[in-house]
PDB file of C-alpha atoms and ligand atoms in Angstrom:
ATOM      1  CA  MET A 197      37.921  10.494  -1.681  1.00 53.00           C
ATOM      2  CA  ASN A 198      36.162   9.319   1.576  1.00 59.00           C
ATOM      3  CA  HIS A 199      32.470   9.545   1.200  1.00 69.00           C
ATOM      4  CA  PRO A 200      29.951   9.221   4.165  1.00 90.00           C
ATOM      5  CA  LYS A 201      27.809   6.236   3.898  1.00 96.00           C
ATOM      6  CA  LYS A 202      24.341   6.823   2.865  1.00 98.00           C
ATOM      7  CA  ARG A 203      21.519   5.765   5.006  1.00 98.00           C
ATOM      8  CA  ILE A 204      18.858   3.898   3.135  1.00 98.00           C
ATOM      9  CA  ALA A 205      15.718   2.351   3.615  1.00 98.00           C
ATOM     10  CA  ILE A 206      14.053  -0.259   1.264  1.00 99.00           C
ATOM     11  CA  PHE A 207      10.427  -0.326   0.755  1.00 99.00           C
ATOM     12  CA  ILE A 208       8.833  -3.541  -0.209  1.00 98.00           C
ATOM     13  CA  SER A 209       5.319  -5.126  -0.360  1.00 98.00           C
ATOM     14  CA  GLY A 210       6.054  -8.628  -1.489  1.00 98.00           C
ATOM     15  CA  ARG A 211       8.822 -11.148  -2.486  1.00 98.00           C
ATOM     16  CA  GLY A 212      11.770  -8.687  -1.953  1.00 98.00           C
ATOM     17  CA  SER A 213      14.221 -10.210  -4.526  1.00 98.00           C
ATOM     18  CA  ASN A 214      15.536  -6.827  -5.531  1.00 98.00           C
ATOM     19  CA  MET A 215      15.691  -5.932  -1.809  1.00 98.00           C
ATOM     20  CA  LYS A 216      18.002  -9.156  -1.294  1.00 98.00           C
ATOM     21  CA  ALA A 217      20.068  -8.443  -4.119  1.00 98.00           C
ATOM     22  CA  ILE A 218      20.728  -5.009  -2.811  1.00 99.00           C
ATOM     23  CA  ALA A 219      21.174  -6.221   0.714  1.00 98.00           C
ATOM     24  CA  GLU A 220      23.884  -8.839  -0.587  1.00 98.00           C
ATOM     25  CA  GLN A 221      25.762  -6.060  -2.220  1.00 98.00           C
ATOM     26  CA  VAL A 222      25.665  -3.984   0.864  1.00 98.00           C
ATOM     27  CA  GLN A 223      27.050  -6.810   2.991  1.00 98.00           C
ATOM     28  CA  HIS A 224      29.613  -8.184   0.559  1.00 97.00           C
ATOM     29  CA  GLY A 225      29.784  -6.383  -2.560  1.00 98.00           C
ATOM     30  CA  ILE A 226      29.764  -3.286  -4.444  1.00 98.00           C
ATOM     31  CA  LEU A 227      27.529  -1.224  -2.165  1.00 98.00           C
ATOM     32  CA  LYS A 228      29.537  -2.159   1.023  1.00 97.00           C
ATOM     33  CA  ASN A 229      31.441   1.066   1.331  1.00 94.00           C
ATOM     34  CA  CYS A 230      28.842   3.444   0.242  1.00 96.00           C
ATOM     35  CA  CYS A 231      25.547   2.774   1.898  1.00 98.00           C
ATOM     36  CA  GLU A 232      23.888   1.144   5.121  1.00 98.00           C
ATOM     37  CA  ILE A 233      20.162  -0.359   5.275  1.00 98.00           C
ATOM     38  CA  VAL A 234      18.779   1.210   8.218  1.00 98.00           C
ATOM     39  CA  LEU A 235      15.357  -0.381   7.706  1.00 98.00           C
ATOM     40  CA  VAL A 236      13.352  -2.664   5.365  1.00 99.00           C
ATOM     41  CA  PHE A 237       9.880  -1.403   5.582  1.00 98.00           C
ATOM     42  CA  SER A 238       6.736  -2.848   4.300  1.00 98.00           C
ATOM     43  CA  ASN A 239       2.975  -1.949   4.050  1.00 98.00           C
ATOM     44  CA  LYS A 240       2.094  -5.715   4.282  1.00 97.00           C
ATOM     45  CA  LYS A 241       2.786  -7.725   7.289  1.00 97.00           C
ATOM     46  CA  ASP A 242       3.162 -10.963   5.226  1.00 97.00           C
ATOM     47  CA  ALA A 243       5.543  -9.693   2.791  1.00 98.00           C
ATOM     48  CA  LYS A 244       7.989 -12.542   2.139  1.00 98.00           C
ATOM     49  CA  GLY A 245      10.867 -10.108   2.031  1.00 98.00           C
ATOM     50  CA  LEU A 246      10.521  -8.924   5.478  1.00 98.00           C
ATOM     51  CA  GLN A 247      11.475 -12.470   6.668  1.00 98.00           C
ATOM     52  CA  THR A 248      14.415 -12.551   4.240  1.00 98.00           C
ATOM     53  CA  ALA A 249      15.660  -9.168   5.440  1.00 98.00           C
ATOM     54  CA  SER A 250      15.322 -10.244   8.889  1.00 98.00           C
ATOM     55  CA  GLU A 251      17.288 -13.444   8.295  1.00 98.00           C
ATOM     56  CA  MET A 252      20.054 -11.309   6.807  1.00 98.00           C
ATOM     57  CA  GLY A 253      20.244  -9.392  10.150  1.00 98.00           C
ATOM     58  CA  ILE A 254      18.368  -6.236   8.808  1.00 98.00           C
ATOM     59  CA  GLU A 255      16.126  -4.265  10.796  1.00 98.00           C
ATOM     60  CA  THR A 256      12.530  -4.578   9.607  1.00 98.00           C
ATOM     61  CA  ALA A 257       9.110  -2.851  10.126  1.00 98.00           C
ATOM     62  CA  PHE A 258       5.736  -2.828   8.709  1.00 98.00           C
ATOM     63  CA  ILE A 259       2.690  -0.498   8.958  1.00 98.00           C
ATOM     64  CA  ALA A 260      -0.528  -1.964   7.558  1.00 97.00           C
ATOM     65  CA  SER A 261      -1.897   0.206   4.749  1.00 97.00           C
ATOM     66  CA  LYS A 262      -4.957  -1.730   4.120  1.00 96.00           C
ATOM     67  CA  GLY A 263      -8.249   0.385   4.461  1.00 95.00           C
ATOM     68  CA  LYS A 264      -6.279   3.639   5.296  1.00 96.00           C
ATOM     69  CA  LYS A 265      -6.509   6.646   3.124  1.00 97.00           C
ATOM     70  CA  ARG A 266      -3.367   7.290   0.941  1.00 96.00           C
ATOM     71  CA  GLN A 267      -2.360  10.594   2.802  1.00 97.00           C
ATOM     72  CA  THR A 268      -3.172   9.118   6.387  1.00 98.00           C
ATOM     73  CA  PHE A 269      -1.137   6.119   5.705  1.00 98.00           C
ATOM     74  CA  ASP A 270       1.852   8.131   4.108  1.00 98.00           C
ATOM     75  CA  GLN A 271       1.854  10.597   7.141  1.00 98.00           C
ATOM     76  CA  LYS A 272       2.242   7.726   9.423  1.00 98.00           C
ATOM     77  CA  VAL A 273       5.143   6.375   7.517  1.00 98.00           C
ATOM     78  CA  ILE A 274       6.846   9.751   7.468  1.00 98.00           C
ATOM     79  CA  ASP A 275       6.541  10.001  11.263  1.00 98.00           C
ATOM     80  CA  PHE A 276       8.045   6.497  11.449  1.00 98.00           C
ATOM     81  CA  VAL A 277      10.939   6.944   9.319  1.00 98.00           C
ATOM     82  CA  GLU A 278      11.705  10.642   9.936  1.00 97.00           C
ATOM     83  CA  PRO A 279      13.894  10.034  13.129  1.00 98.00           C
ATOM     84  CA  LEU A 280      16.099   7.616  10.952  1.00 98.00           C
ATOM     85  CA  HIS A 281      17.495  10.409   9.068  1.00 97.00           C
ATOM     86  CA  LEU A 282      17.439   8.613   5.799  1.00 98.00           C
ATOM     87  CA  ASP A 283      19.307   9.936   2.582  1.00 98.00           C
ATOM     88  CA  TYR A 284      17.265   7.725   0.325  1.00 98.00           C
ATOM     89  CA  ILE A 285      14.082   5.720   0.174  1.00 98.00           C
ATOM     90  CA  ILE A 286      14.620   2.684  -2.295  1.00 99.00           C
ATOM     91  CA  LEU A 287      11.439   1.387  -3.842  1.00 98.00           C
ATOM     92  CA  ALA A 288      11.848  -2.310  -4.537  1.00 98.00           C
ATOM     93  CA  GLY A 289       8.229  -3.739  -5.353  1.00 98.00           C
ATOM     94  CA  TYR A 290       6.575  -1.427  -2.938  1.00 98.00           C
ATOM     95  CA  MET A 291       2.951  -1.636  -4.369  1.00 96.00           C
ATOM     96  CA  ARG A 292       1.483   1.430  -3.044  1.00 95.00           C
ATOM     97  CA  ILE A 293       1.148   4.709  -4.986  1.00 95.00           C
ATOM     98  CA  LEU A 294       2.855   7.479  -2.870  1.00 97.00           C
ATOM     99  CA  SER A 295       0.793  10.519  -2.267  1.00 98.00           C
ATOM    100  CA  PRO A 296       2.017  14.004  -3.170  1.00 98.00           C
ATOM    101  CA  LEU A 297       2.440  14.544   0.703  1.00 98.00           C
ATOM    102  CA  PHE A 298       5.158  11.824   0.699  1.00 98.00           C
ATOM    103  CA  THR A 299       6.905  12.586  -2.548  1.00 98.00           C
ATOM    104  CA  ARG A 300       7.273  16.196  -1.645  1.00 98.00           C
ATOM    105  CA  HIS A 301       8.557  15.393   1.861  1.00 98.00           C
ATOM    106  CA  PHE A 302      11.470  13.225   0.226  1.00 98.00           C
ATOM    107  CA  ALA A 303      11.874  14.939  -3.091  1.00 97.00           C
ATOM    108  CA  LYS A 304      14.693  13.578  -5.153  1.00 97.00           C
ATOM    109  CA  LYS A 305      15.414  11.045  -2.431  1.00 98.00           C
ATOM    110  CA  ILE A 306      12.878   8.314  -3.448  1.00 98.00           C
ATOM    111  CA  ILE A 307      14.209   5.956  -6.179  1.00 98.00           C
ATOM    112  CA  ASN A 308      12.322   3.168  -7.866  1.00 98.00           C
ATOM    113  CA  ILE A 309      13.003   0.363 -10.324  1.00 98.00           C
ATOM    114  CA  HIS A 310      10.476  -0.321 -13.331  1.00 98.00           C
ATOM    115  CA  PRO A 311      10.659  -3.386 -15.291  1.00 98.00           C
ATOM    116  CA  ALA A 312      10.140  -1.435 -18.496  1.00 98.00           C
ATOM    117  CA  ASP A 313      11.081   1.909 -20.347  1.00 98.00           C
ATOM    118  CA  THR A 314       8.933   4.423 -18.217  1.00 98.00           C
ATOM    119  CA  ARG A 315       8.558   6.461 -21.305  1.00 98.00           C
ATOM    120  CA  LEU A 316       6.738   3.570 -23.004  1.00 97.00           C
ATOM    121  CA  HIS A 317       4.966   1.757 -20.143  1.00 97.00           C
ATOM    122  CA  GLN A 318       3.928   2.810 -16.682  1.00 97.00           C
ATOM    123  CA  GLY A 319       2.244   0.984 -13.945  1.00 96.00           C
ATOM    124  CA  LEU A 320       1.516  -2.658 -13.277  1.00 96.00           C
ATOM    125  CA  HIS A 321       2.155  -5.567 -15.521  1.00 97.00           C
ATOM    126  CA  ALA A 322       5.214  -4.247 -17.295  1.00 97.00           C
ATOM    127  CA  TYR A 323       6.758  -7.739 -18.148  1.00 98.00           C
ATOM    128  CA  GLU A 324       3.017  -8.914 -19.208  1.00 98.00           C
ATOM    129  CA  TRP A 325       3.173  -5.837 -21.525  1.00 98.00           C
ATOM    130  CA  ALA A 326       6.564  -6.699 -22.954  1.00 98.00           C
ATOM    131  CA  PHE A 327       5.463 -10.344 -23.709  1.00 98.00           C
ATOM    132  CA  GLU A 328       2.077  -9.581 -25.096  1.00 97.00           C
ATOM    133  CA  THR A 329       3.300  -6.967 -27.441  1.00 97.00           C
ATOM    134  CA  LYS A 330       6.131  -9.382 -28.547  1.00 97.00           C
ATOM    135  CA  ARG A 331       8.929  -6.897 -27.901  1.00 97.00           C
ATOM    136  CA  LYS A 332      12.389  -7.898 -28.995  1.00 97.00           C
ATOM    137  CA  GLU A 333      13.799  -6.080 -25.943  1.00 98.00           C
ATOM    138  CA  THR A 334      12.666  -4.372 -22.875  1.00 97.00           C
ATOM    139  CA  CYS A 335      14.307  -1.771 -20.910  1.00 98.00           C
ATOM    140  CA  ILE A 336      14.704  -1.827 -17.079  1.00 98.00           C
ATOM    141  CA  THR A 337      14.474   1.646 -15.748  1.00 98.00           C
ATOM    142  CA  VAL A 338      15.896   3.215 -12.488  1.00 98.00           C
ATOM    143  CA  HIS A 339      14.123   6.737 -11.834  1.00 98.00           C
ATOM    144  CA  PHE A 340      13.517   9.195  -9.083  1.00 98.00           C
ATOM    145  CA  VAL A 341       9.961   9.119  -7.906  1.00 98.00           C
ATOM    146  CA  ASN A 342       7.704  12.101  -8.347  1.00 97.00           C
ATOM    147  CA  GLU A 343       3.979  12.675  -7.996  1.00 95.00           C
ATOM    148  CA  GLY A 344       2.975  10.529 -11.059  1.00 94.00           C
ATOM    149  CA  VAL A 345       3.184   7.033 -11.435  1.00 94.00           C
ATOM    150  CA  ASP A 346       6.585   6.087 -13.132  1.00 94.00           C
ATOM    151  CA  THR A 347       6.950   9.406 -14.474  1.00 96.00           C
ATOM    152  CA  GLY A 348       9.931  10.636 -12.389  1.00 97.00           C
ATOM    153  CA  GLU A 349      13.375  11.584 -13.855  1.00 98.00           C
ATOM    154  CA  ILE A 350      15.166   8.605 -15.366  1.00 98.00           C
ATOM    155  CA  ILE A 351      18.418   7.879 -13.672  1.00 98.00           C
ATOM    156  CA  ALA A 352      19.620   4.953 -15.795  1.00 98.00           C
ATOM    157  CA  GLN A 353      18.324   2.372 -18.084  1.00 98.00           C
ATOM    158  CA  GLN A 354      19.508  -1.377 -19.137  1.00 98.00           C
ATOM    159  CA  THR A 355      18.010  -3.231 -22.083  1.00 98.00           C
ATOM    160  CA  VAL A 356      17.052  -6.766 -21.594  1.00 98.00           C
ATOM    161  CA  ASP A 357      17.116  -8.907 -24.952  1.00 98.00           C
ATOM    162  CA  LEU A 358      13.729 -10.672 -25.175  1.00 98.00           C
ATOM    163  CA  ASN A 359      14.626 -12.564 -28.624  1.00 97.00           C
ATOM    164  CA  GLY A 360      13.393 -16.152 -28.316  1.00 96.00           C
ATOM    165  CA  VAL A 361      11.433 -16.102 -25.261  1.00 97.00           C
ATOM    166  CA  GLN A 362       8.328 -18.457 -25.241  1.00 97.00           C
ATOM    167  CA  SER A 363       6.692 -17.467 -22.185  1.00 98.00           C
ATOM    168  CA  LEU A 364       5.878 -14.658 -19.532  1.00 98.00           C
ATOM    169  CA  GLU A 365       8.012 -16.694 -16.914  1.00 98.00           C
ATOM    170  CA  GLU A 366      10.900 -16.343 -19.203  1.00 98.00           C
ATOM    171  CA  VAL A 367      10.409 -12.796 -19.809  1.00 98.00           C
ATOM    172  CA  GLU A 368      10.298 -12.124 -16.016  1.00 98.00           C
ATOM    173  CA  MET A 369      13.294 -14.470 -15.419  1.00 98.00           C
ATOM    174  CA  ARG A 370      15.441 -12.605 -17.938  1.00 98.00           C
ATOM    175  CA  GLY A 371      14.290  -9.364 -16.695  1.00 98.00           C
ATOM    176  CA  LEU A 372      14.703  -9.831 -12.957  1.00 98.00           C
ATOM    177  CA  LYS A 373      18.104 -11.364 -13.539  1.00 98.00           C
ATOM    178  CA  THR A 374      19.073  -7.901 -14.856  1.00 98.00           C
ATOM    179  CA  GLU A 375      17.293  -5.947 -12.171  1.00 98.00           C
ATOM    180  CA  HIS A 376      19.076  -7.658  -9.656  1.00 98.00           C
ATOM    181  CA  TRP A 377      22.617  -6.454 -10.592  1.00 98.00           C
ATOM    182  CA  PHE A 378      21.428  -3.284 -12.263  1.00 98.00           C
ATOM    183  CA  TYR A 379      19.811  -1.873  -9.404  1.00 99.00           C
ATOM    184  CA  SER A 380      22.911  -1.956  -7.166  1.00 98.00           C
ATOM    185  CA  GLU A 381      25.170  -0.588  -9.813  1.00 98.00           C
ATOM    186  CA  VAL A 382      23.021   2.365 -10.337  1.00 98.00           C
ATOM    187  CA  LEU A 383      22.747   3.090  -6.691  1.00 98.00           C
ATOM    188  CA  ARG A 384      26.413   2.777  -6.158  1.00 98.00           C
ATOM    189  CA  ASP A 385      27.008   5.517  -8.918  1.00 98.00           C
ATOM    190  CA  LEU A 386      24.491   7.735  -7.401  1.00 98.00           C
ATOM    191  CA  PHE A 387      25.600   7.268  -3.858  1.00 97.00           C
ATOM    192  CA  LEU A 388      29.265   7.967  -4.724  1.00 94.00           C
ATOM    193  CA  GLU A 389      28.267  11.149  -6.807  1.00 89.00           C
ATOM    194  CA  GLY A 390      25.908  12.822  -4.282  1.00 72.00           C
TER     195      GLY A 390
HETATM  196  C1  GRF B 650      10.233  -6.041  -9.898  1.00 58.37           C
HETATM  197  O1  GRF B 650       9.989  -6.528 -11.089  1.00 58.37           O
HETATM  198  C2  GRF B 650      10.210  -4.431  -9.850  1.00 58.37           C
HETATM  199  O2  GRF B 650      10.867  -3.791 -10.983  1.00 58.37           O
HETATM  200  C3  GRF B 650       8.748  -4.043  -9.657  1.00 58.37           C
HETATM  201  O3  GRF B 650       8.212  -5.118  -8.964  1.00 58.37           O
HETATM  202  C4  GRF B 650       8.908  -6.367  -9.055  1.00 58.37           C
HETATM  203  C5  GRF B 650       9.409  -6.604  -7.590  1.00 58.37           C
HETATM  204  O4  GRF B 650       9.863  -7.766  -7.413  1.00 58.37           O
HETATM  205  N1  GRF B 650       8.632  -2.811  -9.408  1.00 58.37           N
HETATM  206  P1  GRF B 650      10.730  -8.164  -5.935  1.00 58.37           P
HETATM  207  O5  GRF B 650       9.627  -7.949  -4.726  1.00 58.37           O
HETATM  208  O6  GRF B 650      11.906  -7.333  -5.946  1.00 58.37           O
HETATM  209  O7  GRF B 650      11.108  -9.681  -6.256  1.00 58.37           O
END
């Protein structure tokens, strides 16, 4: 069957390693036939991922969120992305809590990756939590974004073995390695379904 390619924007605030992993799959891999990255967007001008995206030939933009009220900022972002006719907004390290205005506007169109099982740990510092509580495994979660923080419907999860880890860096390394292939696989399945 011939599926129309989904138009996606990836939202980042920093390093952008998940954005890069997805972009590589769009350019040469499993996402090649199912989506196009219309924009990489950041709420921070100096997000390292913006430069990475631009070096990969992807359109980038930022609107500074600092000092702006959540809803005021989100309305600006809505106005900016609306003409792009996005099918999905992919959050990848976007460190800004979205207002209900935004989540309702794009209901069931915003997806996030969280480095823990969202039923056990929400919010920041998920790898620290896994390390400090000495978990034998953690569980990367890709989920829809609703009005809460990491409370949206779970799309897919992938466990990461943490046996024998000695440091937080090692937990992060193992987790990110999984995040980088898992996010693209989940997106591919979702885009081909929808
Ligand atoms: C990742 O661990 C992701 O799961 C979380 O924030 C981190 C972003 O890393 N939401 P990067 O910017 O993709 O490298």
